[in-house]
PDB file of C-alpha atoms in Angstrom:
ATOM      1  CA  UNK N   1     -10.827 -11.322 -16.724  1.00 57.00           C
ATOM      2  CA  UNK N   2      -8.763 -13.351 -19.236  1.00 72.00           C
ATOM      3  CA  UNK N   3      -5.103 -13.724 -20.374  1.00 89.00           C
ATOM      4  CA  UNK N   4      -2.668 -15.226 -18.544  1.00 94.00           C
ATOM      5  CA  UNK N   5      -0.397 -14.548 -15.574  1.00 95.00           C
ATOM      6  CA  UNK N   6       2.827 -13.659 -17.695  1.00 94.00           C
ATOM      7  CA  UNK N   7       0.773 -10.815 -19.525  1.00 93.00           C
ATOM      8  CA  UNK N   8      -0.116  -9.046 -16.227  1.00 92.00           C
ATOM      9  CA  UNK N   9       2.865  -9.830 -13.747  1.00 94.00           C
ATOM     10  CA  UNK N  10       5.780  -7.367 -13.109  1.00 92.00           C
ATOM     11  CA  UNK N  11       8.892  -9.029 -14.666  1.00 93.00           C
ATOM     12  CA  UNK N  12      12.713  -8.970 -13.383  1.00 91.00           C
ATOM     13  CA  UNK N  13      11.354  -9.344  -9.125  1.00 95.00           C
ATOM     14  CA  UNK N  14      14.186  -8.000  -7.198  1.00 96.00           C
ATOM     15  CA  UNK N  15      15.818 -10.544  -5.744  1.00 97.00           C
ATOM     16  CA  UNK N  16      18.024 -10.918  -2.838  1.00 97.00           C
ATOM     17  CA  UNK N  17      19.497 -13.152   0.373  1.00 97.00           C
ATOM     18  CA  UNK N  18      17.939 -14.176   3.563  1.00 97.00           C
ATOM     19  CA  UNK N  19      21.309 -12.845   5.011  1.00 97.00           C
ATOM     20  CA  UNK N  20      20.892  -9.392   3.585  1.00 98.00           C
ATOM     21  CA  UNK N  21      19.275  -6.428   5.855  1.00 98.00           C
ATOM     22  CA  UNK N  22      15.848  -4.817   5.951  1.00 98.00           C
ATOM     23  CA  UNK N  23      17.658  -1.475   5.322  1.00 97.00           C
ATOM     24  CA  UNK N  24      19.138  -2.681   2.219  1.00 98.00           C
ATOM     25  CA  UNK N  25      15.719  -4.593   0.767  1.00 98.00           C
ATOM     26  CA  UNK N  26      14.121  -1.155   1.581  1.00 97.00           C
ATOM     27  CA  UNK N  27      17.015   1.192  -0.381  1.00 97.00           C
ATOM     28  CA  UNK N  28      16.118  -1.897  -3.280  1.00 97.00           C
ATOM     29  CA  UNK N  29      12.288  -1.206  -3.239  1.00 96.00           C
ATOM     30  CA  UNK N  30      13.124   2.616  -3.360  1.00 96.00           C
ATOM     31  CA  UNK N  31      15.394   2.749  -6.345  1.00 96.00           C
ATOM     32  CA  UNK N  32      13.666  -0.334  -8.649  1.00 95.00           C
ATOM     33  CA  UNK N  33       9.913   1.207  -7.028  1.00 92.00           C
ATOM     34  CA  UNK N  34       8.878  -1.780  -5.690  1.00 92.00           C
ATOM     35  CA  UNK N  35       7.435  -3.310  -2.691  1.00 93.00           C
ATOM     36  CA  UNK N  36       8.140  -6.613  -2.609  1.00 95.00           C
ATOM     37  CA  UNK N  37      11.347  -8.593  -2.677  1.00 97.00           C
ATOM     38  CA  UNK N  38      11.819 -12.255  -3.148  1.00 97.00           C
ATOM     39  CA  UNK N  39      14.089 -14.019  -0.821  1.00 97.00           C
ATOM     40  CA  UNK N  40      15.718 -16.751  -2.698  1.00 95.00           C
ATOM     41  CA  UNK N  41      18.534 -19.542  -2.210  1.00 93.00           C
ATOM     42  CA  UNK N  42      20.715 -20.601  -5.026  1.00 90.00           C
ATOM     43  CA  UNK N  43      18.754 -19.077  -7.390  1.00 88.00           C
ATOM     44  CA  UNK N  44      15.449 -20.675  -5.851  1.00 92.00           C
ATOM     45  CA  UNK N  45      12.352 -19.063  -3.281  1.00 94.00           C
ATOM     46  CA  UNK N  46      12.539 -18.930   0.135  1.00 94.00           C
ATOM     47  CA  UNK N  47      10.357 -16.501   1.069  1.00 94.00           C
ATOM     48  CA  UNK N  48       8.939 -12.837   0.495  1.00 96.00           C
ATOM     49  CA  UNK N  49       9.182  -9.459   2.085  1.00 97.00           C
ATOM     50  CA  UNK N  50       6.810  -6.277   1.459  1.00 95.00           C
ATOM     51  CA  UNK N  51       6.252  -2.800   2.416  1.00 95.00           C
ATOM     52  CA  UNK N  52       3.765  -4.072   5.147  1.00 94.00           C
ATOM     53  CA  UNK N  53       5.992  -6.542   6.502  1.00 95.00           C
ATOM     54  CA  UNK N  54       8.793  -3.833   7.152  1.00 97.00           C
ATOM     55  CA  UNK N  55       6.152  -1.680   8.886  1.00 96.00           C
ATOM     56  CA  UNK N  56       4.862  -4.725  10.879  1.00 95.00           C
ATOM     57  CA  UNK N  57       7.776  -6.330  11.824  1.00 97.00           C
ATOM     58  CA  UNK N  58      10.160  -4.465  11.959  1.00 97.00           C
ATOM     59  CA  UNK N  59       9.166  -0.589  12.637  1.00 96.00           C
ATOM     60  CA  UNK N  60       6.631  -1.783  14.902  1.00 96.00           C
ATOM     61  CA  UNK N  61       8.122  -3.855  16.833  1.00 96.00           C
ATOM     62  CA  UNK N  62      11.280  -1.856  17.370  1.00 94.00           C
ATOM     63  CA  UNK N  63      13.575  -3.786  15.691  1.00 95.00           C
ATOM     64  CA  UNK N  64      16.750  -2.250  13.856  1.00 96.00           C
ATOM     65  CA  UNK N  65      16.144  -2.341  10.072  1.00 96.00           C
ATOM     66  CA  UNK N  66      20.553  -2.320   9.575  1.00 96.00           C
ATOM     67  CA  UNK N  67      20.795  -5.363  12.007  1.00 97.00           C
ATOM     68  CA  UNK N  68      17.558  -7.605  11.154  1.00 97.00           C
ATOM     69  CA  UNK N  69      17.677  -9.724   8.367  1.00 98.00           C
ATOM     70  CA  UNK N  70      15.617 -10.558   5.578  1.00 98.00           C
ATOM     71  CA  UNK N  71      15.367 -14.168   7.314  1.00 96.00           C
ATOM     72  CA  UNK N  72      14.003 -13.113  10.394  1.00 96.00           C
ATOM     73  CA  UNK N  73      10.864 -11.333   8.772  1.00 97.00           C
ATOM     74  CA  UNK N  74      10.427 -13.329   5.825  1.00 96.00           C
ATOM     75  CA  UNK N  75       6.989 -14.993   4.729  1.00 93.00           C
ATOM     76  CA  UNK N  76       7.949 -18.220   3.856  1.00 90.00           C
ATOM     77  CA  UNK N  77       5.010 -21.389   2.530  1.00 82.00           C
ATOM     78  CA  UNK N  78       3.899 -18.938  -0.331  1.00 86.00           C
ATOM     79  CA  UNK N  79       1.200 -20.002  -2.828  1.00 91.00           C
ATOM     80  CA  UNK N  80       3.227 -18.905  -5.627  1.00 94.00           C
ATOM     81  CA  UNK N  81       2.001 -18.918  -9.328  1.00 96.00           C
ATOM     82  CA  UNK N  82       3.344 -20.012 -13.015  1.00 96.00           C
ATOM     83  CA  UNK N  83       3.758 -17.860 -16.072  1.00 97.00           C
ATOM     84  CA  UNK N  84       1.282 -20.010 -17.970  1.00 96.00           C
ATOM     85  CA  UNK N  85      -1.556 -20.145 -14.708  1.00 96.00           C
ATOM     86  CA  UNK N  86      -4.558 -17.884 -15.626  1.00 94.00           C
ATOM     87  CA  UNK N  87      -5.081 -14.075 -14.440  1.00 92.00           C
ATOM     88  CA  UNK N  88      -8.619 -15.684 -13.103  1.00 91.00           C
ATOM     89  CA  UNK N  89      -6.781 -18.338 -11.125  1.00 93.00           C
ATOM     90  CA  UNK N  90      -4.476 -15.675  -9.817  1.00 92.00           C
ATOM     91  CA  UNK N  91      -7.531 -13.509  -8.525  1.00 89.00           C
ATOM     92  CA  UNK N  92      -8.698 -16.356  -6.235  1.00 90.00           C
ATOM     93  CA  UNK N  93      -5.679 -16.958  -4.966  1.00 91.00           C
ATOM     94  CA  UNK N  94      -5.300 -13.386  -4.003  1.00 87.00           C
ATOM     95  CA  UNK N  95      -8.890 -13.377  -2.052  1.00 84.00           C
ATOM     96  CA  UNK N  96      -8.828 -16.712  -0.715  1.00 87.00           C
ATOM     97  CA  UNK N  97      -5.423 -16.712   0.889  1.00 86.00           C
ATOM     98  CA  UNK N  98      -6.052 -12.826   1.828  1.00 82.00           C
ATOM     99  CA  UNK N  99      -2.547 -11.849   0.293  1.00 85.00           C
ATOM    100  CA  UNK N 100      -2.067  -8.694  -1.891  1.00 85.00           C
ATOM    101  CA  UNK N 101       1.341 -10.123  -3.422  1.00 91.00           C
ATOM    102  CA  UNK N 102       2.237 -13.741  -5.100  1.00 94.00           C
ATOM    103  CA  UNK N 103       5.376 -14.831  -6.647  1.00 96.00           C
ATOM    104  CA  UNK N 104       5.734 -16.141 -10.192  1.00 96.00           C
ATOM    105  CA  UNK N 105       7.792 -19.103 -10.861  1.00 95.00           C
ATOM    106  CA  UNK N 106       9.166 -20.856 -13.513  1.00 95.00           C
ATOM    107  CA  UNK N 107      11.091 -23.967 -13.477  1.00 90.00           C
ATOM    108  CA  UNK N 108      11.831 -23.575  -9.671  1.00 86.00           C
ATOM    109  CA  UNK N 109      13.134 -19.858 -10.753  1.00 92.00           C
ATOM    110  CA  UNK N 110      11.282 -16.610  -9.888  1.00 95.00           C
ATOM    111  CA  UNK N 111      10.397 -14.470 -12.736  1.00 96.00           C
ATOM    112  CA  UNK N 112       8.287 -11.957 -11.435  1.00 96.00           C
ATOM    113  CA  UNK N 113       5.495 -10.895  -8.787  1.00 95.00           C
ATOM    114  CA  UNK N 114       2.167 -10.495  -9.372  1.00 93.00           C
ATOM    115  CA  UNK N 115       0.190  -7.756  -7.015  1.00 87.00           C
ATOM    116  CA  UNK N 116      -3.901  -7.310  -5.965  1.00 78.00           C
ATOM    117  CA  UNK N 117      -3.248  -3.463  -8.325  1.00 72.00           C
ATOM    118  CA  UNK N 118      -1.812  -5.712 -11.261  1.00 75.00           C
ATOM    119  CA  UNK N 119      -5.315  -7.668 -10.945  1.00 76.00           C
ATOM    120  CA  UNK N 120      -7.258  -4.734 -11.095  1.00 65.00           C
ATOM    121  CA  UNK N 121      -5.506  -2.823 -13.370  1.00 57.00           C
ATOM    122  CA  UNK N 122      -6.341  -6.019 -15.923  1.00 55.00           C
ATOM    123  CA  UNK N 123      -9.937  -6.425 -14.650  1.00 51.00           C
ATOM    124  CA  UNK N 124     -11.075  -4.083 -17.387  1.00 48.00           C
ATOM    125  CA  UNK N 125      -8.370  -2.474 -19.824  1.00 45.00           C
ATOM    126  CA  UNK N 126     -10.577   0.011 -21.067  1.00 41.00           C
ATOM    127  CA  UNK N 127     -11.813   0.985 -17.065  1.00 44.00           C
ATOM    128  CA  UNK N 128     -10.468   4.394 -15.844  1.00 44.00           C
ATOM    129  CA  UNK N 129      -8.279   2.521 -13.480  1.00 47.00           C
ATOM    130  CA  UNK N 130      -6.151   0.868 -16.535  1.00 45.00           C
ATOM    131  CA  UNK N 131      -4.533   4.635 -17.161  1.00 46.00           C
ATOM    132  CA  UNK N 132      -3.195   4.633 -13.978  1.00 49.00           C
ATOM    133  CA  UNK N 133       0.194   3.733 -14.239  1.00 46.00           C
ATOM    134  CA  UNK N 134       1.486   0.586 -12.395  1.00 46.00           C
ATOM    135  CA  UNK N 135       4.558   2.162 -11.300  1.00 45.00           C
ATOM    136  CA  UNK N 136       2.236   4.821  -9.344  1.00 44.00           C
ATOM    137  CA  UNK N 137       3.248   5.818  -5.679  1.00 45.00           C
ATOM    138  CA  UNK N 138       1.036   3.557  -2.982  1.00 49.00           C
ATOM    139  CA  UNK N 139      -0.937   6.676  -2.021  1.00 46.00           C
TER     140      UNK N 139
ATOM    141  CA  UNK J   1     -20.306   0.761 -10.689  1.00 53.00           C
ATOM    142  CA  UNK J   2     -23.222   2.365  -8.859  1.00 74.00           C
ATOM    143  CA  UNK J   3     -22.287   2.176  -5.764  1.00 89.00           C
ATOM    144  CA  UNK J   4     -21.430   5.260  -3.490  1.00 93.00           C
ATOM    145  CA  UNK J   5     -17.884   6.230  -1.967  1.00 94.00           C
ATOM    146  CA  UNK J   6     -19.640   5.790   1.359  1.00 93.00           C
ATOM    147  CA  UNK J   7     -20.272   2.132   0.050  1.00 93.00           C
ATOM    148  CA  UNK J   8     -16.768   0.990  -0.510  1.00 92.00           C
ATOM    149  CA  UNK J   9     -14.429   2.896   1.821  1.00 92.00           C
ATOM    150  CA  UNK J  10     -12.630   2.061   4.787  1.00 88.00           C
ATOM    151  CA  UNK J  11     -14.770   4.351   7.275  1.00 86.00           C
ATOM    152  CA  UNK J  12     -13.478   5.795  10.579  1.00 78.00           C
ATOM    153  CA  UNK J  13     -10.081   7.319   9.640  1.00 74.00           C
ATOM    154  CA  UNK J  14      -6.855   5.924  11.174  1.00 80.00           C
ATOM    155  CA  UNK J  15      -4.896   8.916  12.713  1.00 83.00           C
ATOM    156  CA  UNK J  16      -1.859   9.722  13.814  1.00 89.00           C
ATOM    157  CA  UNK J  17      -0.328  12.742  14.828  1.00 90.00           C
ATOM    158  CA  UNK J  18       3.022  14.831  13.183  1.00 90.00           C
ATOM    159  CA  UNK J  19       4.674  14.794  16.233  1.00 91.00           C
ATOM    160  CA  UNK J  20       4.179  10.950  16.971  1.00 92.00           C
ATOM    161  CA  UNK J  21       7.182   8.644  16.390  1.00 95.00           C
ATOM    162  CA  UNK J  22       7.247   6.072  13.639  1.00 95.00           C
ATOM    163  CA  UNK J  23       7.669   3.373  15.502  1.00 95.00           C
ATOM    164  CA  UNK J  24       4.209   4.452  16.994  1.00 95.00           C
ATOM    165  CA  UNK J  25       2.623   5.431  13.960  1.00 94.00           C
ATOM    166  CA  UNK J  26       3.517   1.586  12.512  1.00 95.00           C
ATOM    167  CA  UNK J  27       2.027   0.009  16.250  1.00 95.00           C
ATOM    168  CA  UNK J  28      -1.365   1.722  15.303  1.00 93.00           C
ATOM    169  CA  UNK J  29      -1.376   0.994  11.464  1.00 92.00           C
ATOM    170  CA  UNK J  30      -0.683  -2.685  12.279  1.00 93.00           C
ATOM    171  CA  UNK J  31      -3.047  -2.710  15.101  1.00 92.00           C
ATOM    172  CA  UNK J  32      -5.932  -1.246  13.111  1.00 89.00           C
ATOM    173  CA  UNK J  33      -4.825  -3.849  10.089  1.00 88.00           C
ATOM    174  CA  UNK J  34      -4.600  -0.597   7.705  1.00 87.00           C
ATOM    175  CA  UNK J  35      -1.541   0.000   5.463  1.00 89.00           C
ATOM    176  CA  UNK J  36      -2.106   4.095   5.354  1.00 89.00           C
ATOM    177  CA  UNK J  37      -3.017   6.750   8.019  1.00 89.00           C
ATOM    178  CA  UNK J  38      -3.917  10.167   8.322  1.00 89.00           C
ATOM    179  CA  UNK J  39      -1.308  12.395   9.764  1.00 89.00           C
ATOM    180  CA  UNK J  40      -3.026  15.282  11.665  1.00 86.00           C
ATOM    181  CA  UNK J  41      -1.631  18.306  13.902  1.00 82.00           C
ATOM    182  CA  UNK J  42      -2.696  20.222  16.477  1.00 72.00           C
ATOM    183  CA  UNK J  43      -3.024  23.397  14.212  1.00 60.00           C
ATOM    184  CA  UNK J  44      -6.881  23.395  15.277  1.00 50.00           C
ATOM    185  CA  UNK J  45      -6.248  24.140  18.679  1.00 46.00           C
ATOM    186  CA  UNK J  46      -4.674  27.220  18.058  1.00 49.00           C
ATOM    187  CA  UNK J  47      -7.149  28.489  15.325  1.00 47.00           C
ATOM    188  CA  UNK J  48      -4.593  28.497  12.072  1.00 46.00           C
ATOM    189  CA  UNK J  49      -6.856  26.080  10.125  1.00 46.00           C
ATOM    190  CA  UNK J  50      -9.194  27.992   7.213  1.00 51.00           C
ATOM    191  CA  UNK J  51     -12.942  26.729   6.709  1.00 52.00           C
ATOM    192  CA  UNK J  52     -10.930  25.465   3.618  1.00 56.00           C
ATOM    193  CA  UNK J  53      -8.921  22.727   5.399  1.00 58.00           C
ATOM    194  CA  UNK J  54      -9.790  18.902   6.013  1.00 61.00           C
ATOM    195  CA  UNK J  55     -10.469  18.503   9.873  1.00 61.00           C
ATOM    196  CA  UNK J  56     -10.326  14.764  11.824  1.00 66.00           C
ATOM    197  CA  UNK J  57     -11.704  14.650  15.151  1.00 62.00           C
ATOM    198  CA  UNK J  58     -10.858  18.743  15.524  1.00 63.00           C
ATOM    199  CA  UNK J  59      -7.645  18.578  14.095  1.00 72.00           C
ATOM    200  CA  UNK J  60      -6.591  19.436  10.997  1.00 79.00           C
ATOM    201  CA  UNK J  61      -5.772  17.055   8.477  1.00 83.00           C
ATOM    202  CA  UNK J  62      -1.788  17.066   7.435  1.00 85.00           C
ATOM    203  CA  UNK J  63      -1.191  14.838   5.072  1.00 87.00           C
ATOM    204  CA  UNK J  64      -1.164  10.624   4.686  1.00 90.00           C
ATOM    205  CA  UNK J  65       1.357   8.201   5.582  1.00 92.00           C
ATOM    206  CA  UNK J  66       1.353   4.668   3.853  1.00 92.00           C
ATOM    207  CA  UNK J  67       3.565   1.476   4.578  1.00 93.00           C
ATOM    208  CA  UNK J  68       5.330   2.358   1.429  1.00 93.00           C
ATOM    209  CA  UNK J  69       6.029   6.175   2.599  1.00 94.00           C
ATOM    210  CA  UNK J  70       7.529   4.350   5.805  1.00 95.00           C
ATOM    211  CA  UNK J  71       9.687   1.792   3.915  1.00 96.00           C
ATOM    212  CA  UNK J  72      11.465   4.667   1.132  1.00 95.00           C
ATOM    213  CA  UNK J  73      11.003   7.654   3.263  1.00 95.00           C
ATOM    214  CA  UNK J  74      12.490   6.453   6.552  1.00 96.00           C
ATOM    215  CA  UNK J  75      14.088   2.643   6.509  1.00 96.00           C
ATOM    216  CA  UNK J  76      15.829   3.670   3.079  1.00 96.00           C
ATOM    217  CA  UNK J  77      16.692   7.042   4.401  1.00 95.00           C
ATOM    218  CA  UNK J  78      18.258   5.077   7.621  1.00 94.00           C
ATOM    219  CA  UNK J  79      15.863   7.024   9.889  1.00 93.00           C
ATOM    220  CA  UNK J  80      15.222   5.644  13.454  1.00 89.00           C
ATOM    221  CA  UNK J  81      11.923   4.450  14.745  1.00 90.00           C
ATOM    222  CA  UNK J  82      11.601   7.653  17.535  1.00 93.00           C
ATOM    223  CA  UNK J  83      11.484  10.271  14.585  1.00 94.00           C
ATOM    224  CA  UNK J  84       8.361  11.868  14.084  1.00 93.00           C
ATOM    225  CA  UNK J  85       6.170  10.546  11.134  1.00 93.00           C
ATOM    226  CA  UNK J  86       4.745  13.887   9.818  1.00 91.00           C
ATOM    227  CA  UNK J  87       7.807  14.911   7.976  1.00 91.00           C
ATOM    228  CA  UNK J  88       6.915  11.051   5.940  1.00 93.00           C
ATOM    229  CA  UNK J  89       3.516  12.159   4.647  1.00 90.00           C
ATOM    230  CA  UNK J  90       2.170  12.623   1.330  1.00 88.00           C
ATOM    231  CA  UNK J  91       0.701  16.241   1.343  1.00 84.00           C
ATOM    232  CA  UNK J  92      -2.101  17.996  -1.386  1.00 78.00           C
ATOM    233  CA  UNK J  93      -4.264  15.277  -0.681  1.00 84.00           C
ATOM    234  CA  UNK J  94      -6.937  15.252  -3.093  1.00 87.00           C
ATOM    235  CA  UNK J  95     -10.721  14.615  -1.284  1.00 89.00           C
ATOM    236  CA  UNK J  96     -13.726  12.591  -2.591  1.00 92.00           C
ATOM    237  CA  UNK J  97     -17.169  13.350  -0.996  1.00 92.00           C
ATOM    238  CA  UNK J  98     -18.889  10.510   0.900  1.00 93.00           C
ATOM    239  CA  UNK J  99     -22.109  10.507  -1.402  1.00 94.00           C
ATOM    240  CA  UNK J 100     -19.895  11.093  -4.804  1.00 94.00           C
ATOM    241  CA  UNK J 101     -21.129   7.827  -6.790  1.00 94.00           C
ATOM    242  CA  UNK J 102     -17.382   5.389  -6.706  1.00 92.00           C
ATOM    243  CA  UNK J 103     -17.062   6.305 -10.463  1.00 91.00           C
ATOM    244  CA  UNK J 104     -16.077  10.115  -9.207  1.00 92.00           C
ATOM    245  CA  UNK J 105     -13.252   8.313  -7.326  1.00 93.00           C
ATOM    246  CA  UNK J 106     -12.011   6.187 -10.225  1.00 89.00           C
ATOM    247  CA  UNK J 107     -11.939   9.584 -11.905  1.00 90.00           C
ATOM    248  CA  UNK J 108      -9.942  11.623  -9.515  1.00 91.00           C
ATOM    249  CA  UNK J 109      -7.866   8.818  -9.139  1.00 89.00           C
ATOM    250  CA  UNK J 110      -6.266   8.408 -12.369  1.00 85.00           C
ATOM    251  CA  UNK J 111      -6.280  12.385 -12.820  1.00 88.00           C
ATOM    252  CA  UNK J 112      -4.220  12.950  -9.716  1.00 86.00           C
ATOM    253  CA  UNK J 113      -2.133   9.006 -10.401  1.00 83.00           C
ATOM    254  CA  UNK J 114      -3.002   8.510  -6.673  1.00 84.00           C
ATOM    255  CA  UNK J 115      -4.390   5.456  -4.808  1.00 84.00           C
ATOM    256  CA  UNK J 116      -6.028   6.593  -2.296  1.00 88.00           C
ATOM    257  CA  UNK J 117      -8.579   9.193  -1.047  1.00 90.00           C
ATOM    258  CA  UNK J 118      -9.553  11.143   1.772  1.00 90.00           C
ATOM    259  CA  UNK J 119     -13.523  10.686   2.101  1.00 91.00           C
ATOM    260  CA  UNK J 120     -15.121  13.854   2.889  1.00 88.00           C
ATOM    261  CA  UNK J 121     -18.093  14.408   5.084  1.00 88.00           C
ATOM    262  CA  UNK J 122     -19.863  17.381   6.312  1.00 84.00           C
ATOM    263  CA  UNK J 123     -15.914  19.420   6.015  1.00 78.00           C
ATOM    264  CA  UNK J 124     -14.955  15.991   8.261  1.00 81.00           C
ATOM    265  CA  UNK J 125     -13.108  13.337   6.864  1.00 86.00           C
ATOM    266  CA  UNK J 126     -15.100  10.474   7.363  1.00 87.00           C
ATOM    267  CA  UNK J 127     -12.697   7.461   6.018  1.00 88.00           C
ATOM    268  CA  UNK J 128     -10.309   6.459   3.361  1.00 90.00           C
ATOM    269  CA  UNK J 129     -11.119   4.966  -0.416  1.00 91.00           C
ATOM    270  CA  UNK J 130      -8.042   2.809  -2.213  1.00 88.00           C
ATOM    271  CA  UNK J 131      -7.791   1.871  -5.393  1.00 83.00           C
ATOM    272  CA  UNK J 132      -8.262  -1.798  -4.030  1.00 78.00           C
ATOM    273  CA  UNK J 133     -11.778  -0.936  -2.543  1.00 82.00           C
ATOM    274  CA  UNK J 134     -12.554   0.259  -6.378  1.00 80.00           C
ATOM    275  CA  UNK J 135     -11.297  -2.808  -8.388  1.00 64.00           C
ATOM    276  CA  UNK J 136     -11.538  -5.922  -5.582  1.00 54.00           C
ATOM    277  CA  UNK J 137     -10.105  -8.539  -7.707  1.00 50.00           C
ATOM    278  CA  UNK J 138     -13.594 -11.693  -8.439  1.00 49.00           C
ATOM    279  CA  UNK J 139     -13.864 -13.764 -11.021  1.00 43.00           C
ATOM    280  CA  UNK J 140     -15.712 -11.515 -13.307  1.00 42.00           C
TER     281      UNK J 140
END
């Protein structure tokens, strides 16, 4: 596992407002097909939302997706990691703090979002797993 | 990669049933820490399952439901939490058998673009392979 975080992570992380609703981060993961979104202030993170969050905190706990906010769910105190950070460095994160998701950041700005499929899509490029595609429904 | 599908997979499959809301279907995928289930129905009971269907627990096997299906199919969609979840799940599952070595799965994985498996055991399913069970990410 070599190479370096920028070669692996998803680029362009949809990005929105801790005042912004649940139904409108999910409508964003729908139509970029993603399932994280960053939470971010003046251009810098706050905090992270994904699918499982949603289904966690929101769905099960009866909460209305139109009137909760992307504040009240958020995961905030993120190990995040840089563009220039290794792909190896970025798999221990992922087992050690148990997280399938981590933010990239550069110069305080988020540049993309690297996930636990990214990892093992880059584990071995010439693996069986490599051809399937990234963008694949979570099923 | 030697190991067996029994090996790797999450055993014991989560189920739900079609008719159960999604609120409750999200209470029992957070509660059993798993981000897909197996929707089932009652179709068992009143004999319209072939010996070619998937059964769990005497019911036959519908389709699957992941965190993801719940976010696009039913937050997006501005569905409420008291609908029922069946109408959410990915159907034509495709099945691995228990005893297949983990390479089979890899296979029907990227031949189907799917990430996760029923596991198949004597015509039950027996538990669930992802494509994170496959590939855990080490520092290999």
């Amino acid at each position: 596992m070599t190479g370096k975080v920028r070669d692996i992570m998803s680029a362009a992380p949809v990005c929105m407002a801790a005042t912004e609703s649940v139904s409108a981060a999910a409508k964003a993961m729908k139509e970029r097909g993603v399932g994280t979104v960053l939470v971010v202030s003046g251009g810098r993170l706050e905090g992270m939302v994904t699918e499982r969050d949603i289904t966690i905190r929101v769905l099960a706990e009866n909460r209305d997706p139109a009137t909760t906010r992307l504040g009240d769910i958020y995961t905030s105190e993120l190990a995040v990691l840089r563009p220039e950070d290794d792909v190896q460095h970025a798999a221990r994160l992922v087992r050690d703090r148990a997280v399938r998701r981590l933010p990239v950041i550069a110069d305080g700005v988020p540049v993309g979002v690297v996930s636990i499929g990214d990892l093992a899509l880059d584990r071995d490029e010439r693996s069986a797993l490599s051809e399937i595609p990234a963008t694949a429904p979570d099923r | 990669m030697d190991a067996k599908v029994r090996d790797v997979m999450t055993p014991g499959p989560i189920g739900v049933d079609y008719h159960q809301s999604i609120g409750t279907a999200a209470r029992t995928m957070r509660d059993w820490g798993v981000g897909a289930g197996l929707v089932v129905s009652d179709q068992a009971l009143y004999g319209l399952v072939t010996d070619r269907d998937l059964v769990v627990s005497d019911q036959a096997l519908y389709g699957l439901v992941t965190d993801r299906d719940l976010v696009v199919r039913a937050v997006a969609e501005s569905k409420g939490p008291d609908e029922p979840v069946g109408p959410l799940s990915s159907r034509d599952l495709v099945g691995v058998r228990a005893d297949d070595d983990a390479a089979v799965a890899v296979a029907l994985m990227r031949e189907h673009a799917v990430r996760r498996l029923p596991v198949i055991e004597d015509g039950q399913v027996a538990g669930i392979v992802s494509l994170g069970d496959l590939a855990p990410p080490d520092e290999s």
